[in-house]
Coordinates of C-alpha atoms and ligand atoms in Angstrom, one line a residue:
M946 CA 19.3 -15.5 -10.2
K947 CA 15.8 -16.8 -8.9
S948 CA 12.4 -15.4 -8.5
L949 CA 9.9 -15.9 -5.6
V950 CA 7.2 -17.9 -7.1
M951 CA 3.8 -18.7 -5.6
E952 CA 3.1 -22.1 -7.1
R953 CA -0.4 -22.5 -5.7
K954 CA -2.1 -21.7 -2.4
M955 CA 0.3 -22.2 0.5
E956 CA 3.2 -23.1 -1.7
L957 CA 6.1 -20.8 -2.5
S958 CA 9.4 -21.6 -4.1
L959 CA 12.6 -19.7 -4.9
R960 CA 13.5 -20.9 -8.4
D961 CA 14.4 -19.9 -11.9
F962 CA 11.3 -18.8 -13.7
P963 CA 11.7 -19.3 -17.4
E964 CA 7.9 -18.9 -17.9
I965 CA 8.0 -15.2 -17.8
S966 CA 7.0 -14.1 -21.3
K967 CA 9.4 -12.4 -23.7
A968 CA 6.8 -9.5 -24.1
E969 CA 7.3 -8.8 -20.4
E970 CA 11.0 -8.6 -20.7
T971 CA 11.3 -6.7 -23.9
L972 CA 12.3 -3.1 -23.5
G973 CA 10.0 -0.7 -25.5
P974 CA 11.1 2.9 -26.4
R975 CA 9.2 4.4 -23.4
D976 CA 10.4 1.7 -20.9
V977 CA 13.2 1.3 -18.4
R978 CA 14.8 -1.8 -17.2
I979 CA 15.2 -2.0 -13.4
K980 CA 17.3 -4.1 -11.1
L981 CA 15.2 -4.7 -8.1
H982 CA 16.7 -3.7 -4.7
T983 CA 14.0 -3.8 -2.0
V984 CA 10.5 -5.2 -2.2
G985 CA 8.0 -4.9 0.6
I986 CA 5.6 -7.6 1.7
C987 CA 2.0 -6.5 1.3
G988 CA -1.1 -7.8 2.8
S989 CA -2.4 -8.8 -0.7
D990 CA 0.9 -10.9 -1.4
V991 CA 0.3 -12.6 1.8
H992 CA -3.4 -13.2 1.1
Y993 CA -2.6 -14.6 -2.4
Y994 CA -0.3 -17.1 -0.6
T995 CA -2.6 -18.1 2.1
H996 CA -6.0 -18.0 0.2
G997 CA -5.0 -18.5 -3.4
K998 CA -6.9 -15.3 -4.3
V999 CA -7.8 -11.8 -3.6
G1000 CA -11.4 -10.8 -4.2
P1001 CA -12.1 -11.8 -7.8
F1002 CA -8.4 -12.3 -8.7
E1003 CA -7.5 -16.0 -8.5
V1004 CA -4.0 -17.6 -8.9
T1005 CA -4.4 -20.4 -11.4
E1006 CA -0.9 -20.6 -12.6
P1007 CA 2.6 -20.0 -10.8
M1008 CA 3.0 -16.3 -10.2
I1009 CA 5.8 -14.1 -8.9
L1010 CA 4.7 -12.1 -6.0
G1011 CA 5.6 -8.5 -4.8
H1012 CA 4.6 -5.0 -6.0
E1013 CA 6.1 -2.6 -3.4
A1014 CA 9.4 -1.9 -5.0
A1015 CA 12.6 0.2 -5.4
G1016 CA 15.7 -0.5 -7.6
T1017 CA 18.2 0.9 -10.0
V1018 CA 17.7 1.7 -13.6
I1019 CA 20.0 -0.5 -15.8
E1020 CA 18.7 0.2 -19.2
V1021 CA 16.7 3.1 -20.8
G1022 CA 14.4 3.0 -23.8
S1023 CA 15.2 5.3 -26.7
A1024 CA 12.3 7.7 -26.1
V1025 CA 12.9 8.1 -22.3
S1026 CA 14.5 11.5 -21.4
H1027 CA 13.8 11.9 -17.6
L1028 CA 15.6 8.8 -16.3
A1029 CA 19.3 7.6 -16.8
I1030 CA 21.2 4.5 -16.1
G1031 CA 22.1 4.3 -12.5
D1032 CA 19.1 6.3 -11.2
R1033 CA 17.6 5.0 -8.0
V1034 CA 13.8 4.7 -8.5
C1035 CA 10.5 3.5 -7.2
M1036 CA 7.7 2.1 -9.4
E1037 CA 4.0 2.5 -9.5
P1038 CA 2.8 -1.1 -9.9
G1039 CA -0.4 -0.4 -11.8
I1040 CA -0.1 0.3 -15.5
P1041 CA -3.2 1.8 -17.1
D1042 CA -4.0 2.3 -20.8
P1043 CA -3.5 6.1 -21.1
T1044 CA -6.2 6.3 -23.8
S1045 CA -8.8 4.6 -21.8
K1046 CA -12.0 6.4 -20.7
A1047 CA -11.0 6.1 -17.0
A1048 CA -7.6 7.5 -17.6
R1049 CA -9.0 10.4 -19.6
L1050 CA -11.4 11.1 -16.7
G1051 CA -8.3 11.3 -14.4
M1052 CA -9.2 8.1 -12.4
Y1053 CA -7.0 5.5 -14.1
N1054 CA -6.8 3.5 -10.8
I1055 CA -10.4 2.2 -11.2
D1056 CA -10.0 1.3 -14.8
P1057 CA -10.8 -2.5 -14.9
A1058 CA -8.2 -3.0 -17.5
V1059 CA -5.3 -1.8 -15.3
R1060 CA -2.3 -4.2 -15.3
F1061 CA -1.1 -4.4 -11.7
W1062 CA 2.0 -6.4 -10.5
A1063 CA 1.4 -9.6 -8.6
T1064 CA -2.3 -9.6 -9.7
P1065 CA -3.1 -12.5 -12.0
P1066 CA -2.2 -12.8 -14.8
V1067 CA 0.6 -10.1 -14.2
H1068 CA 3.7 -11.1 -12.3
G1069 CA 5.2 -9.3 -9.4
V1070 CA 8.7 -8.1 -9.0
L1071 CA 10.4 -10.4 -6.4
R1072 CA 12.8 -11.3 -9.2
P1073 CA 16.2 -9.9 -10.4
T1074 CA 15.0 -7.4 -13.0
C1075 CA 11.7 -6.0 -14.5
V1076 CA 10.8 -3.8 -17.5
H1077 CA 8.5 -0.9 -16.6
P1078 CA 7.0 2.2 -18.3
A1079 CA 9.3 5.1 -17.6
D1080 CA 6.1 7.2 -17.0
F1081 CA 5.4 5.1 -13.9
T1082 CA 8.9 5.1 -12.6
F1083 CA 10.0 7.9 -10.2
K1084 CA 13.4 9.0 -9.4
L1085 CA 14.5 8.8 -5.7
P1086 CA 16.5 11.8 -4.5
D1087 CA 19.7 10.9 -2.5
S1088 CA 18.0 11.5 0.8
V1089 CA 15.5 8.7 0.2
S1090 CA 16.7 5.2 0.8
M1091 CA 15.8 2.2 -1.2
A1092 CA 13.8 0.9 1.9
E1093 CA 11.8 4.2 2.0
G1094 CA 11.4 4.1 -1.8
A1095 CA 9.7 0.6 -1.4
M1096 CA 7.4 2.2 1.1
V1097 CA 6.1 4.8 -1.5
E1098 CA 3.5 2.3 -2.7
P1099 CA 1.6 1.7 0.6
L1100 CA 2.2 5.5 1.4
A1101 CA 0.4 6.4 -1.8
V1102 CA -2.8 4.7 -0.4
G1103 CA -2.8 6.9 2.7
V1104 CA -2.1 10.0 0.7
H1105 CA -5.0 9.1 -1.6
A1106 CA -7.2 8.5 1.3
A1107 CA -6.3 11.9 2.9
T1108 CA -6.8 13.5 -0.4
K1109 CA -10.3 12.0 -0.8
A1110 CA -11.2 13.0 2.9
R1111 CA -10.4 16.7 1.9
V1112 CA -8.5 17.2 5.1
K1113 CA -8.5 20.9 6.4
P1114 CA -5.9 22.3 8.6
G1115 CA -6.8 21.6 12.3
D1116 CA -9.1 18.6 11.5
V1117 CA -9.4 15.8 14.0
A1118 CA -9.2 12.3 12.5
V1119 CA -9.6 8.7 13.6
V1120 CA -7.8 5.9 11.9
L1121 CA -9.1 2.4 12.6
G1122 CA -6.2 -0.1 12.4
A1123 CA -2.5 0.4 12.9
G1124 CA -1.2 -1.8 10.2
P1125 CA 1.0 -0.5 7.5
I1126 CA -1.9 1.1 5.6
G1127 CA -3.5 2.5 8.9
L1128 CA -0.1 4.2 9.8
V1129 CA 0.7 5.6 6.4
T1130 CA -2.9 7.0 6.5
A1131 CA -2.3 8.6 9.9
L1132 CA 1.0 10.1 8.6
S1133 CA -0.7 11.4 5.5
A1134 CA -3.6 12.9 7.5
L1135 CA -1.1 14.8 9.7
A1136 CA 0.9 15.9 6.6
A1137 CA -2.4 17.2 5.1
G1138 CA -3.1 19.3 8.1
C1139 CA -4.8 17.4 10.8
A1140 CA -4.3 18.7 14.3
R1141 CA -4.7 15.2 15.9
V1142 CA -5.2 11.6 14.9
F1143 CA -6.5 8.9 17.1
V1144 CA -5.3 5.4 16.0
T1145 CA -6.9 2.2 17.1
D1146 CA -5.7 -1.4 17.0
L1147 CA -5.8 -4.6 19.2
A1148 CA -2.0 -5.0 19.2
D1149 CA -0.2 -3.0 21.9
K1150 CA 3.1 -3.1 20.0
K1151 CA 1.4 -1.5 16.9
L1152 CA -0.1 1.2 19.1
E1153 CA 3.3 1.9 20.6
I1154 CA 4.7 2.3 17.1
A1155 CA 1.8 4.6 16.2
A1156 CA 2.4 6.8 19.3
S1157 CA 6.2 7.0 18.4
L1158 CA 5.4 8.6 15.0
S1159 CA 4.2 12.0 16.2
P1160 CA 3.0 13.7 19.4
A1161 CA -0.2 14.4 17.5
I1162 CA -1.0 10.7 17.4
T1163 CA -3.1 9.4 20.3
P1164 CA -3.1 5.4 20.4
V1165 CA -6.4 3.9 21.5
H1166 CA -6.7 0.2 22.3
A1167 CA -9.8 -1.1 20.5
T1168 CA -11.2 -3.4 23.2
K1169 CA -9.6 -2.0 26.4
Q1170 CA -10.6 1.7 25.7
D1171 CA -13.8 3.3 24.5
L1172 CA -12.9 5.0 21.2
T1173 CA -16.1 7.1 20.9
A1174 CA -15.8 8.3 24.5
T1175 CA -12.2 9.1 24.1
V1176 CA -12.8 11.2 20.9
M1177 CA -15.9 12.9 22.3
A1178 CA -14.0 13.9 25.4
A1179 CA -11.2 15.5 23.3
T1180 CA -13.6 17.4 21.0
E1181 CA -16.2 18.9 23.3
N1182 CA -18.6 16.1 22.3
W1183 CA -18.5 17.1 18.7
G1184 CA -16.6 14.1 17.3
A1185 CA -13.9 13.6 14.7
D1186 CA -14.0 15.3 11.3
I1187 CA -12.8 12.2 9.6
V1188 CA -12.7 8.5 10.2
F1189 CA -10.4 6.3 8.1
E1190 CA -11.4 2.7 8.2
A1191 CA -8.2 0.7 7.5
T1192 CA -8.9 -2.7 9.2
G1193 CA -11.2 -4.4 6.6
A1194 CA -13.0 -5.9 9.7
P1195 CA -16.8 -5.9 9.4
K1196 CA -17.0 -5.1 13.2
A1197 CA -14.9 -2.0 12.8
A1198 CA -17.0 -0.9 9.7
A1199 CA -20.2 -1.3 11.6
G1200 CA -19.3 1.3 14.1
V1201 CA -17.5 3.9 11.9
F1202 CA -20.1 6.7 12.4
Q1203 CA -20.1 6.5 16.3
P1204 CA -17.0 8.8 16.8
L1205 CA -17.8 10.9 13.6
A1206 CA -18.7 14.6 14.0
P1207 CA -21.8 16.0 12.2
G1208 CA -21.0 16.7 8.6
G1209 CA -17.9 14.5 8.9
C1210 CA -16.4 12.2 6.4
V1211 CA -15.7 8.4 6.5
V1212 CA -13.1 6.9 4.2
F1213 CA -13.2 3.1 3.7
I1214 CA -9.8 1.9 2.9
G1215 CA -9.7 -1.7 4.3
G1216 CA -10.5 -4.4 1.8
Q1217 CA -13.7 -6.3 2.3
A1218 CA -13.8 -9.9 1.2
D1219 CA -17.6 -10.1 1.7
P1220 CA -20.4 -7.5 1.7
I1221 CA -20.5 -5.6 5.0
A1222 CA -23.2 -3.6 6.8
Y1223 CA -22.9 -0.1 8.1
D1224 CA -25.3 2.1 10.1
A1225 CA -27.1 4.3 7.4
G1226 CA -29.2 5.9 10.0
A1227 CA -26.1 7.1 12.0
A1228 CA -24.7 8.3 8.6
M1229 CA -28.0 10.2 7.8
V1230 CA -28.2 12.2 11.1
R1231 CA -24.6 13.4 10.7
E1232 CA -25.1 14.1 6.9
A1233 CA -21.9 12.0 6.7
R1234 CA -19.9 12.0 3.5
V1235 CA -18.7 8.4 2.6
E1236 CA -15.7 7.8 0.4
N1237 CA -14.1 4.7 -0.9
I1238 CA -10.6 4.3 -2.3
F1239 CA -9.0 1.7 -4.5
R1240 CA -5.3 2.1 -4.7
Y1241 CA -4.3 5.6 -5.8
A1242 CA -4.0 7.8 -8.9
H1243 CA -0.8 9.9 -9.5
V1244 CA 0.3 10.5 -6.1
F1245 CA 3.8 8.9 -6.2
P1246 CA 5.5 12.2 -6.9
R1247 CA 3.9 13.7 -3.9
C1248 CA 5.0 10.7 -1.7
V1249 CA 8.6 11.0 -3.0
G1250 CA 8.5 14.8 -2.3
M1251 CA 7.3 14.3 1.4
L1252 CA 9.8 11.6 2.1
A1253 CA 12.6 13.7 0.6
S1254 CA 11.7 16.8 2.6
G1255 CA 11.0 15.0 5.9
A1256 CA 7.5 15.9 5.9
I1257 CA 6.7 12.2 6.3
D1258 CA 9.0 9.6 7.9
V1259 CA 8.1 6.1 7.1
K1260 CA 11.3 4.5 8.5
P1261 CA 9.7 3.5 11.9
L1262 CA 7.2 1.4 10.0
I1263 CA 9.8 -0.9 8.6
T1264 CA 10.1 -3.4 11.3
R1265 CA 11.9 -6.4 9.8
K1266 CA 14.1 -7.0 6.7
F1267 CA 14.9 -10.3 5.1
D1268 CA 17.5 -11.4 2.7
F1269 CA 16.0 -12.5 -0.7
N1270 CA 17.3 -16.1 0.0
D1271 CA 15.0 -16.2 3.1
S1272 CA 12.0 -14.9 1.2
V1273 CA 9.9 -18.0 1.7
R1274 CA 10.4 -18.0 5.4
A1275 CA 9.7 -14.2 5.3
F1276 CA 6.2 -15.0 3.8
E1277 CA 5.6 -17.8 6.4
I1278 CA 6.3 -15.3 9.1
A1279 CA 4.2 -12.6 7.4
A1280 CA 1.3 -15.1 7.1
S1281 CA 1.4 -15.6 10.9
A1282 CA 0.6 -11.9 11.3
P1283 CA 3.1 -11.2 14.0
V1284 CA 1.7 -8.5 16.4
A1285 CA 4.9 -6.5 16.6
D1286 CA 5.5 -6.1 12.9
V1287 CA 4.2 -3.3 10.6
K1288 CA 6.0 -3.6 7.4
M1289 CA 8.5 -6.4 6.4
Q1290 CA 10.7 -6.0 3.4
I1291 CA 13.0 -8.2 1.3
E1292 CA 16.3 -7.2 0.1
L1293 CA 17.6 -8.6 -3.2
P1294 CA 21.3 -9.3 -3.8
Q1295 CA 23.0 -6.4 -5.7
Ligands
ZN1308 ZN1 0.8 -3.1 -1.3

């Protein structure tokens, strides 16, 4: 069976990929071998395809894309006791060195040495099987589908953002951006206790999806409506306790403090290709706390737990599915940023 290979910028092919190294395919005692079932298309996958790089990571040799994945365990290393053949699982795509300083400090996600799927020189998982550390492989209960399992990776970003924000029950939050990350952040903020979440975007269809997720979500059109006025009117002119920036757009970042309450918190989630400016004076008079997040650290079990119990439902975010044979077309469509889509997923033949 073939793999989805990014040959170079703007060139994908579905082909055999003998280049994958023996080391990557060898099962160690603490590893499992997984047959991939569902892989979500992430903004970073699309950005590699359209730009050839993401931030400092440049694709210089053919690379397999994909890092949001669920599948079935087909082989278990000799020292693995918590997983068995046949288990349905999702995988955390970043593998840190457990002995590194960052790992010992409890922040392995910001260890510069993390090996992360589909980040050069590490291959992604739009391929038949992969070998992965069992410690970063999480069993899915029967109530969680493969499609939901492949949503755990983006959901983990939202859960990490809500954790960094230190949400308190009854908080009011704003989420800038109704893409996959904005919406999983809104769901995470509600699960963490927010009374109300305002979600902004430019696309009406995405706002419709946002509003459908919960009666506690209020959609706000970023250009047709005045976000700050809307939030102030709803909070007796106090403002939102938390603003999550999930657009990555410099213009959105420039205004993050406007709807923020005194003593509030801004969490920057959206990726920034270039340096951006924000209003430090507006932050100062509010004594705003500013947090930044990069991926997540050990939140997959929480995400699986919330999907299993129904505390979070990500199914409405999955707006399109493609057969693996159509994955080149899936990426072409994803690259056109269709306004009515949130998350697209690819299903591999079983
Ligand atoms: Zn992703």
